[in-house]
Amino acid sequence: KTKVGILISGSGTNMKALIERTLQADSNCEVALVISNKANAGGLKIARENYHIETKVIECVGKTNAEREVYEKKIDDALRAAGVTLICLAGFMRILTASFVNKWRGRLLNTHPSLLPTFKGHDAVRQALAARVRFTGCTVHFVEAEVDSGAIIEQAPVRVEPHDTEESLQERIKLQEHIIFPQAMEAVASKRVHYQELNGGVRANGHC
Ligand code: 3YE
């Protein structure tokens, strides 16, 4: 089975959906380690107590490039020590350096709450409401150094309702992420989808 490492910063609802998928008989994955950059992330307790998965808190010391490298080295070491070969960013709210991304390219997935390439950035749901679109959604993509720009693996649309708030829309988007993120994890782990570089560009080859 593919050993998966999950990086979180918060309540861990996407993490929980990934773990639940790995507990099904036909899964090609097992979650070997959950890392949070926040000591108070609710997901840590869930991983440890409900699923008996090893957890680590690795907090960032600062935002300079040198400090980021130190911090990411700790993450990299912990993942390798646990035998991880596939990383899922599940509500992890840090931008990763190019050197980390390059080391894990093709084995590093993120979920984003919009139909990329529309509404990149940390406030994607707010952007969707401001633009008055009828549909937004979510995207699971391979991570590139440039944030939210990596090859798309899977997407799901979500209709924007007339009385939606950022919170209500975010909630419904999350429900879709809980479906497509586990699908994308399994598809990459079982090599139905793989990362491909082609003359300067990249794409996710295959289907979930
Ligand atoms: N890193 C790269 N490429 C990607 N991280 C994520 C996706 C992704 C990635 O596609 N290279 C918050 C939004 C980040 C933010 O801006 N954080 C800043 C400041 C943090 C702070 O103020 O504490 C930072 O430098 O990390 C995962 C989603 C990242 C969203």
PDB file of C-alpha atoms and ligand atoms in Angstrom, residues 38 63 68 89 92-97 101 110 122 141-150, ligand 1:
ATOM      1  CA  LYS A  38      -0.511  24.410  14.504  1.00  0.00           C
ATOM      2  CA  LYS A  63       8.833  33.510   7.332  1.00  0.00           C
ATOM      3  CA  ARG A  68      11.198  28.044   5.911  1.00  0.00           C
ATOM      4  CA  LEU A  89      -2.318  18.933   1.891  1.00  0.00           C
ATOM      5  CA  PHE A  92      -2.714  23.068   5.338  1.00  0.00           C
ATOM      6  CA  MET A  93      -2.315  26.852   5.205  1.00  0.00           C
ATOM      7  CA  ARG A  94       1.338  27.321   4.334  1.00  0.00           C
ATOM      8  CA  ILE A  95       3.008  28.105   1.066  1.00  0.00           C
ATOM      9  CA  LEU A  96       5.761  25.558   0.427  1.00  0.00           C
ATOM     10  CA  THR A  97       9.144  26.534  -1.038  1.00  0.00           C
ATOM     11  CA  VAL A 101       7.828  21.122  -4.017  1.00  0.00           C
ATOM     12  CA  ASN A 110      -3.653  19.898  -2.579  1.00  0.00           C
ATOM     13  CA  HIS A 122      -6.685  32.076   0.322  1.00  0.00           C
ATOM     14  CA  HIS A 141      -4.297  19.399  -8.070  1.00  0.00           C
ATOM     15  CA  PHE A 142      -0.633  18.481  -8.077  1.00  0.00           C
ATOM     16  CA  VAL A 143       1.346  21.131  -6.194  1.00  0.00           C
ATOM     17  CA  GLU A 144       3.756  23.378  -8.102  1.00  0.00           C
ATOM     18  CA  ALA A 145       5.939  26.127  -6.649  1.00  0.00           C
ATOM     19  CA  GLU A 146       3.475  28.678  -8.008  1.00  0.00           C
ATOM     20  CA  VAL A 147       0.471  28.469  -5.646  1.00  0.00           C
ATOM     21  CA  ASP A 148      -2.780  26.974  -7.025  1.00  0.00           C
ATOM     22  CA  SER A 149      -1.279  26.557 -10.499  1.00  0.00           C
ATOM     23  CA  GLY A 150      -0.513  22.795 -10.618  1.00  0.00           C
TER      24      GLY A 150
HETATM   25  N1  3YE B   1       2.546  25.835  -1.768  1.00  0.00           N
HETATM   26  C1  3YE B   1       2.946  25.928  -3.067  1.00  0.00           C
HETATM   27  N2  3YE B   1       2.085  25.680  -4.111  1.00  0.00           N
HETATM   28  C2  3YE B   1       0.752  25.355  -3.914  1.00  0.00           C
HETATM   29  N3  3YE B   1       0.617  25.370  -0.333  1.00  0.00           N
HETATM   30  C3  3YE B   1      -0.671  25.054  -0.572  1.00  0.00           C
HETATM   31  C4  3YE B   1      -0.907  24.980  -1.926  1.00  0.00           C
HETATM   32  C5  3YE B   1       0.309  25.262  -2.550  1.00  0.00           C
HETATM   33  C6  3YE B   1       1.242  25.505  -1.521  1.00  0.00           C
HETATM   34  O1  3YE B   1       0.012  25.148  -4.891  1.00  0.00           O
HETATM   35  N4  3YE B   1       4.224  26.261  -3.332  1.00  0.00           N
HETATM   36  C7  3YE B   1      -2.050  31.279   3.330  1.00  0.00           C
HETATM   37  C8  3YE B   1      -2.565  30.716   2.053  1.00  0.00           C
HETATM   38  C9  3YE B   1      -1.798  29.515   1.679  1.00  0.00           C
HETATM   39  C10 3YE B   1      -0.766  32.066   3.123  1.00  0.00           C
HETATM   40  O2  3YE B   1      -0.690  32.937   2.282  1.00  0.00           O
HETATM   41  N5  3YE B   1       0.255  31.768   3.913  1.00  0.00           N
HETATM   42  C11 3YE B   1       1.489  32.533   3.933  1.00  0.00           C
HETATM   43  C12 3YE B   1       1.536  33.323   5.195  1.00  0.00           C
HETATM   44  C13 3YE B   1       1.198  32.499   6.387  1.00  0.00           C
HETATM   45  C14 3YE B   1       0.871  33.330   7.626  1.00  0.00           C
HETATM   46  O3  3YE B   1       0.569  34.514   7.496  1.00  0.00           O
HETATM   47  O4  3YE B   1       0.950  32.754   8.705  1.00  0.00           O
HETATM   48  C15 3YE B   1       2.697  31.629   3.893  1.00  0.00           C
HETATM   49  O5  3YE B   1       3.773  32.134   3.601  1.00  0.00           O
HETATM   50  O6  3YE B   1       2.572  30.406   4.072  1.00  0.00           O
HETATM   51  C16 3YE B   1      -1.645  24.825   0.503  1.00  0.00           C
HETATM   52  C17 3YE B   1      -2.598  26.004   0.611  1.00  0.00           C
HETATM   53  C18 3YE B   1      -1.805  27.225   0.961  1.00  0.00           C
HETATM   54  C19 3YE B   1      -2.674  28.410   1.169  1.00  0.00           C
END
